[in-house]
Amino acid sequence: MEPGRAGCLLLFLLLPALGAAAPGEFDPYRVLGVGRSSSQADIKKAYKRLAREWHPDKNKDPGAEDKFIQISKAYEILSNEEKRANFDRYGDAGESQGFAQQQHRQFHRFHDGFYFDESFFHFPFNSERRDTSDEKYLLHFSHYINEIVPDSFKKPYLIKITSDWCFSCIHIEPVWKEVAQELEALGAGIGVVHAGYERRLAHHLGAHSTPTLLGLINGKITFFHNAVVRENLRQFVENLLPGNLVEKITDKNYIRFLSDWKKDNKPHVLLFDHMPVVPLLYKLTAFAYRDYLSFGYVYVGLRGTEELSSQYNINVYTPTMMIFKEHIDRPADVVQAREMKKQLIDDFLSQNKFLMVARLTSQRVFQELCPVKKSHRQRKHCVVLLTGEGEKFAEAYEAFLTFAVANTKDTLKFVHIYSDRQLEFADALLMDEEKYRGRSAVVILERRNNAGKIAYKALEEAWQGSKEDNFILLDLLDQLRTDPGLLSSETVVADLNDELAPMFLVRWFYSTLDYISDCWDSLFHSNWREMMPLLSLLFSALFILFGTVIVQAFSDSSDTRDSPPSGKEETTAKTEKNDVSFSKESNSRVPKKGFVEVTELTDINYTSNLVRLRPGHMNVVLILSNSTKTPLLQKFALEVYTFTGSSSLHFSFLSLDKHREWLEYLLEFAQDAAPIPNQYDKHFLERDYTGYVLALNGHKKYFCLFKPHRSGDEGGTLGSCEDYDALQHAEARGKLSCSPGSRSIKNKLHKLSFWMERLLEGSLQRFYIPSWPALD
């Protein structure tokens, strides 16, 4: 046999073996711990058990999130019979199925045209043979929307869009790999999108060719248009950052910079280094912590910084980072290192995000400094000084600050608040008592829930900062350690105003600048495909404008000479018009007040009413039982009646007696909403979920949760009887007896209408799930 023919025959025999010897590394059976012959019930049971164990909100293991993603992906494959069959047949599912079929087709073409599959030569542009360094950066659409975009408000992202058979992608690969590793170590985010498998995401990002490089920051996309070299990519990422993150500090302005803590309510950070420009690592750090800290940079080699370096005894040969709080003459914390690493800086700054006595300027600051009590062992108490602005209150504040510095503890947070800027908060605690008017007061409080309920105790007399005041406060704090019941008063406080938020005109001005910048960039850099919508809108507006002018100019002048109708005829016409409209209104059906169309969610309509719900639509589902069905539905109709005008809202109810397991599974994804029952807890099946309301978004796979109102939280509620039947059947002139049982059941949906308003505003917390479970 000739050598050429022998080689061809050998290649013919080896090629199928090579194609079959490359199964996918991801095995969903192994991830879920089930066999290939397992039933759907076994697979579902294994998935629920592993999802409970590895959910990131319940499992604090560093690898819990990756493990949970693998579990969700495995269940998505095995719960779908088609994907499961593809995996059993080809060793993979989804995108890899196409690759296996492609290899099968290429194998048959081998007979006809002596075709060599490029995977035999291990070309780097094949998706199955691409550089493994990009694997950890791969982005998917849901991952990008739910995680990357929110994270871009903390750090900028550099994203590469690539594809198979992209020779330019191979050309930039060495530079990309080097820059990606360098920027990731500094704190920037890196992402890779494979346009062949993630076409939806590539289209969403506006990438019409490969390779495409773009930056993402604060949810805004910016395209890279220069040569792909290391210096250009570093400069591109640096230009994404705002220009006012770090202020240059010298002997002339350092006192003013450090004294601004009173105005912006932030600690101030100074970095002393011998580099003439601010390092990129420091800029990225300043962007990540810009909501908590203000940053300044001191170039120690510059003339005019000698006094500053001498004042704080700086070693000019070693980078030094200092944090200043209320006292600018000495730093609150210092770190020195020959080479500043991101992890070192993060650990240092995360421990110093607030002042010693921070001012409560927003609800976010209040929630972070005074977290909700989760258990008796995790009690966090806040000591609040309610004071005013100006020199009149300076002495009381200084005494409170001195007391806080001397009594710093992990379980105590000392804060202060300006009563005239947060009037509702101050009135709820001090009850507008005359003895506190125009004076400072101290209150010890503990947050009980996120709805604003707190337990507190105020010092009986106004705070003046005297030794007697210090002894009284110290004695109360000592009693609090052994007697949590010391906080005997309870109230509900409203959310704090955001004192530092920019005014509307300022926000509008910056939004306008961003829009003009985007249009300018699109005009010079975007291709015609991206410009077509804008050009179409422009020409449409011009056509309508000039068309209207031309029609008016050449219209028949005789129309203007027509005499108007007489007064009698005009009156007759109006009368006829009013008669017609009245007849229409009289014939139209007037809906009964409180009437709401509520359907039961069953396994028959489950797919159409939830799983395949149109984008933008939500199903508001009430959880009830057979014994509570009538009173809960009546109260539910009254609470949601004003929201029935929205065509995007659907209203349903779910029987707890039939579908408890479905509800238990869903609530496991809600943080602290429904604790996962212990398998040894004999009473977890008796948990009462009646009155829960879930707003389910079937398209985006998330839900919002309303927990029943406890009637004991608010006085006066138990005594009221909502005679709904009397309103509905007033013509019958009958009265329905209001039993205490029906009152307590109806009170579960108290304040549901306020929750619905927050739902439409989009301000409720969302709980995402990997897929909707079957309604068995």
Coordinates of C-alpha atoms in Angstrom, one line a residue, residues 70-602:
Q70 CA -23.3 24.2 38.8
I71 CA -26.2 22.6 40.7
S72 CA -28.7 24.9 38.9
K73 CA -27.1 24.2 35.5
A74 CA -27.2 20.5 36.1
Y75 CA -30.9 20.6 37.1
E76 CA -31.7 22.7 34.1
I77 CA -30.2 20.0 31.8
L78 CA -31.7 17.0 33.5
S79 CA -35.1 18.4 34.2
N80 CA -35.6 19.0 30.4
E81 CA -36.1 15.7 28.6
E82 CA -34.7 17.0 25.3
K83 CA -31.5 18.4 26.9
R84 CA -31.1 15.3 28.9
A85 CA -31.4 13.1 25.8
N86 CA -28.8 15.3 24.0
F87 CA -26.4 15.0 26.9
D88 CA -26.8 11.2 27.1
R89 CA -26.3 11.0 23.3
Y90 CA -23.5 13.5 22.7
G91 CA -22.0 13.9 26.2
D92 CA -23.1 17.6 26.4
A93 CA -26.2 19.8 26.1
G94 CA -27.1 23.2 24.7
E95 CA -24.3 24.8 22.7
S96 CA -22.1 21.7 22.6
Q97 CA -24.9 19.8 20.9
G98 CA -24.3 21.8 17.8
F99 CA -20.6 21.2 18.0
A100 CA -21.2 17.4 18.2
Q101 CA -23.6 17.5 15.2
Q102 CA -21.1 19.7 13.3
Q103 CA -18.4 17.1 13.9
H104 CA -20.8 14.4 12.6
R105 CA -21.5 16.4 9.5
Q106 CA -17.8 17.1 8.9
F107 CA -17.1 13.4 9.3
H108 CA -19.5 12.6 6.4
R109 CA -18.0 15.4 4.3
F110 CA -14.6 13.7 4.8
H111 CA -15.8 11.0 2.3
D112 CA -16.9 13.4 -0.4
G113 CA -14.2 16.0 -0.4
F114 CA -11.4 14.7 1.8
Y115 CA -12.2 17.3 4.4
F116 CA -10.0 17.8 7.4
D117 CA -11.8 18.9 10.6
E118 CA -9.9 21.9 12.0
S119 CA -10.2 20.4 15.5
F120 CA -7.8 17.7 14.3
F121 CA -5.1 20.4 14.0
H122 CA -6.1 22.0 17.3
F123 CA -6.6 25.5 15.8
P124 CA -6.8 28.0 18.6
F125 CA -9.9 29.7 17.2
N126 CA -12.1 26.7 17.8
S127 CA -14.4 27.3 20.7
E128 CA -13.6 23.9 22.1
R129 CA -9.8 24.6 21.9
R130 CA -9.8 28.3 22.9
D131 CA -7.5 29.6 25.6
T132 CA -8.6 28.3 28.9
S133 CA -7.5 31.6 30.6
D134 CA -10.8 33.1 29.3
E135 CA -13.0 30.4 30.8
K136 CA -13.3 32.1 34.2
Y137 CA -14.2 35.4 32.5
L138 CA -17.1 34.1 30.3
L139 CA -20.3 36.0 30.7
H140 CA -23.9 34.9 30.2
F141 CA -26.8 37.2 29.7
S142 CA -28.5 36.6 33.0
H143 CA -25.2 36.7 34.9
Y144 CA -24.4 40.0 33.1
I145 CA -27.7 41.7 33.9
N146 CA -28.1 40.5 37.5
E147 CA -24.5 40.6 38.7
I148 CA -22.1 42.4 36.4
V149 CA -24.2 45.6 35.8
P150 CA -24.8 46.2 39.6
D151 CA -21.1 45.4 40.3
S152 CA -20.1 48.0 37.7
F153 CA -21.1 50.7 40.2
K154 CA -18.2 49.5 42.4
K155 CA -15.5 48.8 39.7
P156 CA -15.1 49.3 36.0
Y157 CA -15.2 46.3 33.6
L158 CA -13.2 45.6 30.5
I159 CA -15.1 43.2 28.3
K160 CA -14.0 41.4 25.1
I161 CA -16.4 40.1 22.5
T162 CA -14.9 37.2 20.6
S163 CA -16.0 34.3 18.3
D164 CA -14.9 31.3 16.4
W165 CA -12.9 31.7 13.2
C166 CA -11.8 35.2 14.4
F167 CA -8.2 35.6 13.2
S168 CA -8.0 39.2 14.7
C169 CA -9.0 37.7 18.1
I170 CA -5.9 35.4 17.9
H171 CA -3.8 38.5 17.1
I172 CA -4.8 40.4 20.2
E173 CA -4.8 37.4 22.5
P174 CA -1.3 37.9 24.1
V175 CA -1.9 41.6 24.8
W176 CA -5.4 40.8 26.2
K177 CA -4.1 38.1 28.5
E178 CA -1.4 40.3 29.9
V179 CA -3.7 43.3 30.5
A180 CA -6.5 41.2 31.9
Q181 CA -4.3 39.7 34.6
E182 CA -2.8 43.1 35.4
L183 CA -6.1 44.9 35.7
E184 CA -7.8 42.2 37.7
A185 CA -5.0 42.3 40.3
L186 CA -5.6 46.1 40.6
G187 CA -9.3 45.7 41.2
A188 CA -10.9 46.1 37.7
G189 CA -13.4 43.6 36.4
I190 CA -12.8 41.4 33.3
G191 CA -15.4 39.8 31.1
V192 CA -15.4 37.7 27.9
V193 CA -18.5 37.2 25.7
H194 CA -18.5 34.5 23.0
A195 CA -20.7 35.9 20.3
G196 CA -21.4 32.5 18.8
Y197 CA -23.1 31.2 21.9
E198 CA -24.2 34.4 23.6
R199 CA -25.7 36.3 20.6
R200 CA -28.3 37.9 22.8
L201 CA -25.7 39.4 25.1
A202 CA -23.5 40.5 22.2
H203 CA -26.5 42.2 20.6
H204 CA -27.4 43.8 23.9
L205 CA -23.9 45.2 24.2
G206 CA -24.0 46.6 20.6
A207 CA -21.2 44.5 19.3
H208 CA -21.6 43.8 15.6
S209 CA -18.2 42.5 14.8
T210 CA -15.4 40.6 16.6
P211 CA -13.1 41.3 18.3
T212 CA -14.8 44.2 20.1
L213 CA -13.5 45.7 23.3
L214 CA -15.7 47.8 25.6
G215 CA -15.8 49.3 29.0
L216 CA -18.6 49.2 31.5
I217 CA -19.0 51.5 34.5
N218 CA -22.1 52.6 36.4
G219 CA -24.1 50.5 34.0
K220 CA -22.9 52.6 31.0
I221 CA -21.1 51.1 28.0
T222 CA -18.1 52.7 26.3
F223 CA -16.4 51.2 23.2
F224 CA -12.6 51.0 22.7
H225 CA -11.5 52.4 19.4
N226 CA -7.7 52.6 19.5
A227 CA -4.9 50.1 18.8
V228 CA -4.9 47.1 21.1
V229 CA -1.7 47.6 23.1
R230 CA -1.1 47.5 26.8
E231 CA -0.7 51.3 27.3
N232 CA -3.9 52.1 25.4
L233 CA -6.0 49.5 27.3
R234 CA -4.7 50.7 30.7
Q235 CA -5.5 54.3 29.7
F236 CA -8.9 53.4 28.5
V237 CA -9.9 51.8 31.8
E238 CA -8.4 54.8 33.7
N239 CA -10.4 57.2 31.5
L240 CA -13.6 55.4 32.5
L241 CA -13.2 56.5 36.1
P242 CA -14.5 60.0 37.1
G243 CA -11.9 62.7 37.2
N244 CA -12.6 63.9 40.7
L245 CA -12.0 60.7 42.6
V246 CA -8.6 61.7 44.1
E247 CA -7.5 65.2 45.0
K248 CA -3.9 66.3 44.9
I249 CA -2.8 67.4 48.3
T250 CA -0.1 69.8 49.3
D251 CA 0.9 72.0 52.3
K252 CA -1.6 74.6 51.1
N253 CA -4.8 72.6 51.0
Y254 CA -4.4 69.6 53.4
I255 CA -6.0 71.3 56.4
R256 CA -9.0 72.3 54.2
F257 CA -9.2 68.7 52.8
L258 CA -9.1 67.0 56.2
S259 CA -11.6 69.4 57.8
D260 CA -14.2 68.6 55.2
W261 CA -15.3 65.6 57.3
K262 CA -17.9 67.8 58.9
K263 CA -19.5 68.6 55.5
D264 CA -19.4 65.2 53.7
N265 CA -19.6 63.0 56.8
K266 CA -16.7 60.8 55.7
P267 CA -13.3 59.8 56.9
H268 CA -10.5 61.1 54.7
V269 CA -7.7 59.0 53.3
L270 CA -4.2 60.3 52.4
L271 CA -1.7 58.2 50.4
F272 CA 1.9 59.3 50.5
D273 CA 4.0 58.0 47.6
H274 CA 6.9 59.0 45.5
M275 CA 5.1 58.5 42.1
P276 CA 4.4 61.7 40.3
V277 CA 0.9 60.5 39.1
V278 CA -1.8 58.8 41.1
P279 CA -1.5 55.0 40.7
L280 CA -4.3 53.3 39.0
L281 CA -4.7 50.9 42.0
Y282 CA -5.5 53.9 44.2
K283 CA -8.0 55.4 41.7
L284 CA -9.8 52.0 41.5
T285 CA -9.9 51.8 45.2
A286 CA -11.2 55.4 45.5
F287 CA -14.0 54.5 43.1
A288 CA -15.0 51.4 45.0
Y289 CA -15.2 53.3 48.4
R290 CA -16.4 56.6 47.1
D291 CA -19.6 56.4 49.0
Y292 CA -17.8 56.0 52.3
L293 CA -14.4 57.7 52.1
S294 CA -12.7 60.8 50.5
F295 CA -9.3 60.3 49.0
G296 CA -6.3 62.5 48.6
Y297 CA -2.8 61.9 47.1
V298 CA 0.5 63.4 48.3
Y299 CA 3.5 63.3 45.9
V300 CA 6.3 63.3 48.5
G301 CA 8.9 64.2 45.8
L302 CA 7.1 67.5 45.0
R303 CA 8.2 70.8 46.4
G304 CA 5.5 72.1 48.7
T305 CA 4.8 68.9 50.6
E306 CA 7.7 69.1 53.2
E307 CA 5.5 70.5 56.0
L308 CA 2.9 67.8 55.4
S309 CA 5.4 65.0 55.5
S310 CA 7.1 66.4 58.6
Q311 CA 3.7 67.0 60.3
Y312 CA 2.9 63.2 60.2
N313 CA 6.4 61.8 60.2
I314 CA 6.2 60.2 56.8
N315 CA 8.9 57.8 55.4
V316 CA 9.3 59.2 51.9
Y317 CA 10.8 55.8 50.7
T318 CA 7.8 53.7 51.7
P319 CA 4.2 54.2 50.5
T320 CA 2.0 55.2 53.5
M321 CA -1.7 55.3 53.8
M322 CA -3.4 57.2 56.6
I323 CA -7.1 57.6 57.6
F324 CA -8.2 60.7 59.4
K325 CA -11.6 61.0 61.2
E326 CA -12.8 63.7 63.6
H327 CA -9.3 64.7 64.7
I328 CA -7.1 66.0 61.8
D329 CA -4.0 66.5 64.0
R330 CA -3.4 62.7 64.2
P331 CA -4.5 59.8 62.0
A332 CA -7.0 57.3 63.2
D333 CA -5.2 54.4 61.5
V334 CA -2.0 53.9 59.4
V335 CA -0.6 51.3 57.1
Q336 CA 2.8 51.1 55.4
A337 CA 4.1 48.7 52.8
R338 CA 6.8 48.7 50.2
E339 CA 4.2 47.4 47.7
M340 CA 0.6 48.2 48.3
K341 CA -1.6 45.2 47.4
K342 CA -5.4 45.4 46.7
Q343 CA -6.2 42.9 49.5
L344 CA -4.2 44.9 52.0
I345 CA -5.9 48.1 51.1
D346 CA -9.4 46.6 51.1
D347 CA -8.8 45.1 54.6
F348 CA -7.5 48.4 55.9
L349 CA -10.4 50.6 54.4
S350 CA -13.2 48.2 55.2
Q351 CA -12.4 48.6 58.9
N352 CA -12.5 52.4 58.7
K353 CA -15.5 53.2 56.6
F354 CA -17.2 55.5 59.1
L355 CA -16.4 58.3 61.5
M356 CA -16.1 57.6 65.3
V357 CA -19.5 59.4 65.7
A358 CA -20.9 59.3 62.2
R359 CA -23.9 61.5 61.3
L360 CA -27.1 59.7 60.1
T361 CA -27.5 61.4 56.7
S362 CA -29.6 58.7 54.9
Q363 CA -31.4 55.5 55.4
R364 CA -28.5 53.5 54.0
V365 CA -26.1 54.8 56.6
F366 CA -28.7 54.1 59.3
Q367 CA -29.1 50.5 58.2
E368 CA -25.3 49.9 58.0
L369 CA -24.5 51.4 61.4
C370 CA -27.5 50.1 63.2
P371 CA -28.4 46.7 61.6
V372 CA -31.5 44.8 62.5
K373 CA -31.2 42.4 65.4
K374 CA -31.0 38.8 64.0
S375 CA -30.5 36.9 67.2
H376 CA -29.8 37.5 70.9
R377 CA -26.2 36.9 70.3
Q378 CA -25.9 39.5 67.6
R379 CA -27.4 42.5 69.3
K380 CA -26.3 45.8 67.9
H381 CA -27.2 48.9 69.9
C382 CA -26.9 52.5 68.6
V383 CA -26.4 55.4 70.9
V384 CA -27.8 58.4 69.1
L385 CA -27.1 62.1 69.9
L386 CA -30.0 64.2 68.6
T387 CA -28.5 67.7 68.4
G388 CA -28.5 70.8 66.3
E389 CA -26.0 72.7 64.1
G390 CA -23.9 75.7 65.2
E391 CA -21.6 76.7 68.0
K392 CA -24.5 76.4 70.5
F393 CA -24.4 72.6 70.3
A394 CA -20.6 72.2 69.8
E395 CA -19.9 71.6 73.5
A396 CA -22.5 68.8 73.8
Y397 CA -21.2 67.2 70.6
E398 CA -17.5 67.3 71.7
A399 CA -18.4 65.7 75.1
F400 CA -20.4 62.9 73.3
L401 CA -17.5 62.3 70.9
T402 CA -15.0 62.0 73.9
F403 CA -17.4 59.5 75.6
A404 CA -17.7 57.5 72.3
V405 CA -13.9 57.2 71.9
A406 CA -13.5 56.0 75.4
N407 CA -16.2 53.4 75.2
T408 CA -15.8 51.9 71.8
K409 CA -17.2 48.3 71.6
D410 CA -18.2 46.0 68.8
T411 CA -21.8 45.9 70.0
L412 CA -22.2 49.7 70.3
K413 CA -22.3 52.3 67.6
F414 CA -22.2 56.0 68.4
V415 CA -23.9 58.2 65.9
H416 CA -25.5 61.7 65.9
I417 CA -28.2 63.3 63.9
Y418 CA -29.3 66.9 63.2
S419 CA -32.9 67.1 64.5
D420 CA -33.9 70.0 62.3
R421 CA -32.9 68.0 59.1
Q422 CA -34.6 64.7 60.3
L423 CA -37.7 66.1 62.0
E424 CA -39.9 62.9 61.7
F425 CA -37.1 60.8 63.2
A426 CA -36.5 63.2 66.1
D427 CA -40.3 63.6 66.8
A428 CA -40.8 59.8 66.9
L429 CA -38.1 59.4 69.6
L430 CA -38.6 62.5 71.7
M431 CA -42.3 62.9 71.3
D432 CA -41.8 66.7 70.9
E433 CA -41.3 67.1 74.7
E434 CA -40.7 70.6 75.9
K435 CA -37.6 69.7 78.0
Y436 CA -35.7 68.7 74.8
R437 CA -36.7 71.7 72.7
G438 CA -33.6 73.6 71.6
R439 CA -31.3 71.2 73.4
S440 CA -29.4 68.0 72.8
A441 CA -30.7 64.5 73.7
V442 CA -29.3 61.0 73.8
V443 CA -31.3 57.9 72.9
I444 CA -30.2 54.2 73.0
L445 CA -32.1 52.2 70.3
E446 CA -32.2 48.8 68.7
R447 CA -33.8 48.2 65.3
R448 CA -36.3 45.3 65.3
N449 CA -37.2 45.0 61.6
N450 CA -36.6 46.6 58.3
A451 CA -40.1 48.3 58.4
G452 CA -38.8 50.9 60.9
K453 CA -39.8 49.3 64.2
I454 CA -37.3 50.1 67.0
A455 CA -37.0 49.7 70.7
Y456 CA -35.4 52.6 72.5
K457 CA -34.8 54.4 75.8
A458 CA -34.0 58.1 76.0
L459 CA -32.1 59.8 78.8
E460 CA -34.6 61.5 81.1
E461 CA -32.8 64.8 80.9
A462 CA -31.3 66.7 78.0
W463 CA -27.6 66.0 77.2
Q464 CA -25.2 68.7 78.2
G465 CA -22.0 66.7 78.3
S466 CA -21.4 67.1 82.1
K467 CA -19.8 64.4 84.2
E468 CA -23.2 63.5 85.6
D469 CA -24.5 62.9 82.1
N470 CA -21.5 60.7 81.4
F471 CA -22.1 58.6 84.5
I472 CA -25.8 58.2 83.7
L473 CA -25.2 57.1 80.2
L474 CA -22.4 54.7 81.2
D475 CA -24.7 53.2 83.9
L476 CA -27.4 52.6 81.3
L477 CA -25.0 50.9 78.9
D478 CA -23.8 48.6 81.7
Q479 CA -27.4 47.7 82.6
L480 CA -28.1 47.0 78.9
R481 CA -25.5 44.3 78.7
T482 CA -27.4 42.2 81.3
D483 CA -30.9 43.4 80.8
P484 CA -32.1 43.7 77.2
G485 CA -35.5 44.7 78.4
L486 CA -34.1 48.0 79.4
L487 CA -35.3 49.4 76.1
S488 CA -38.9 49.4 77.1
S489 CA -40.3 51.9 74.6
E490 CA -41.2 50.9 71.0
T491 CA -42.1 53.0 68.0
V492 CA -42.0 53.0 64.2
V493 CA -39.7 55.6 62.5
A494 CA -39.9 56.7 58.9
D495 CA -37.0 56.4 56.5
L496 CA -34.4 59.1 56.8
N497 CA -34.0 61.8 54.2
D498 CA -30.9 61.6 52.0
E499 CA -29.3 64.9 53.1
L500 CA -26.3 64.6 50.7
A501 CA -28.2 63.7 47.6
P502 CA -27.7 66.3 44.7
M503 CA -30.5 68.6 43.8
F504 CA -32.8 67.9 40.9
L505 CA -31.2 70.5 38.7
V506 CA -27.7 69.2 39.3
R507 CA -28.8 65.6 38.5
W508 CA -30.6 66.9 35.3
F509 CA -27.5 68.8 34.3
Y510 CA -25.2 65.8 34.6
S511 CA -27.7 63.6 32.8
T512 CA -27.8 66.0 29.9
L513 CA -24.0 66.1 29.7
D514 CA -23.9 62.3 29.6
Y515 CA -26.5 62.2 26.8
I516 CA -24.6 64.8 24.8
S517 CA -21.4 62.8 25.3
D518 CA -23.1 59.6 24.1
C519 CA -24.5 61.3 21.0
W520 CA -21.1 62.8 20.2
D521 CA -19.3 59.5 20.6
S522 CA -22.0 57.7 18.5
L523 CA -21.6 60.3 15.7
F524 CA -17.9 59.8 15.3
H525 CA -17.3 56.2 16.2
S526 CA -20.6 54.2 15.7
N527 CA -21.3 52.4 12.5
W528 CA -24.3 53.2 10.3
R529 CA -26.3 50.3 11.7
E530 CA -26.2 52.0 15.1
M531 CA -27.0 55.4 13.6
M532 CA -30.0 54.4 11.6
P533 CA -32.6 54.7 14.5
L534 CA -31.4 58.3 15.2
L535 CA -31.3 59.3 11.6
S536 CA -34.7 57.8 11.0
L537 CA -36.1 59.8 13.9
L538 CA -34.5 63.0 12.7
F539 CA -35.8 62.7 9.1
S540 CA -39.3 61.8 10.4
A541 CA -39.4 64.9 12.5
L542 CA -38.2 67.1 9.6
F543 CA -40.8 65.5 7.2
I544 CA -43.6 66.1 9.6
L545 CA -42.6 69.7 10.3
F546 CA -42.1 70.7 6.6
G547 CA -45.1 68.7 5.5
T548 CA -47.4 70.5 7.9
V549 CA -46.1 73.9 6.8
I550 CA -46.6 73.0 3.1
V551 CA -50.1 71.7 3.7
Q552 CA -51.1 74.9 5.6
A553 CA -49.6 77.1 2.9
F554 CA -51.4 75.5 0.0
S555 CA -54.7 74.8 1.7
D556 CA -57.9 76.1 0.0
S557 CA -58.5 79.6 1.3
S558 CA -62.2 79.1 0.8
D559 CA -62.2 77.0 4.0
T560 CA -61.4 80.1 6.0
R561 CA -64.3 82.0 4.4
D562 CA -66.9 79.6 5.5
S563 CA -69.3 81.2 7.9
P564 CA -69.5 79.7 11.4
P565 CA -72.8 78.0 12.3
S566 CA -75.5 80.1 14.0
G567 CA -75.8 80.0 17.8
K568 CA -79.0 78.0 17.6
E569 CA -77.5 75.4 15.4
E570 CA -74.4 75.2 17.6
T571 CA -76.6 74.7 20.7
T572 CA -78.5 72.0 19.0
A573 CA -75.3 70.2 18.0
K574 CA -73.9 70.3 21.5
T575 CA -77.2 69.0 22.9
E576 CA -77.1 66.1 20.5
K577 CA -73.5 65.3 21.3
N578 CA -74.2 65.3 25.0
D579 CA -77.2 63.0 24.5
V580 CA -75.1 60.5 22.7
S581 CA -72.3 60.5 25.2
F582 CA -74.8 60.1 28.0
S583 CA -76.4 57.1 26.3
K584 CA -73.0 55.5 26.0
E585 CA -72.2 56.0 29.6
S586 CA -75.5 54.7 30.7
N587 CA -75.1 51.6 28.6
S588 CA -71.6 51.0 29.8
R589 CA -71.1 48.6 32.7
V590 CA -70.0 50.2 35.9
P591 CA -67.8 47.8 37.8
K592 CA -68.8 47.1 41.4
K593 CA -66.4 48.7 44.0
G594 CA -63.9 46.3 45.3
F595 CA -64.5 43.8 42.5
V596 CA -61.3 42.0 41.5
E597 CA -60.9 39.1 39.1
V598 CA -58.9 36.5 41.1
T599 CA -58.2 33.1 39.6
E600 CA -56.9 30.0 41.4
L601 CA -53.3 29.0 40.4
T602 CA -53.4 25.3 39.5

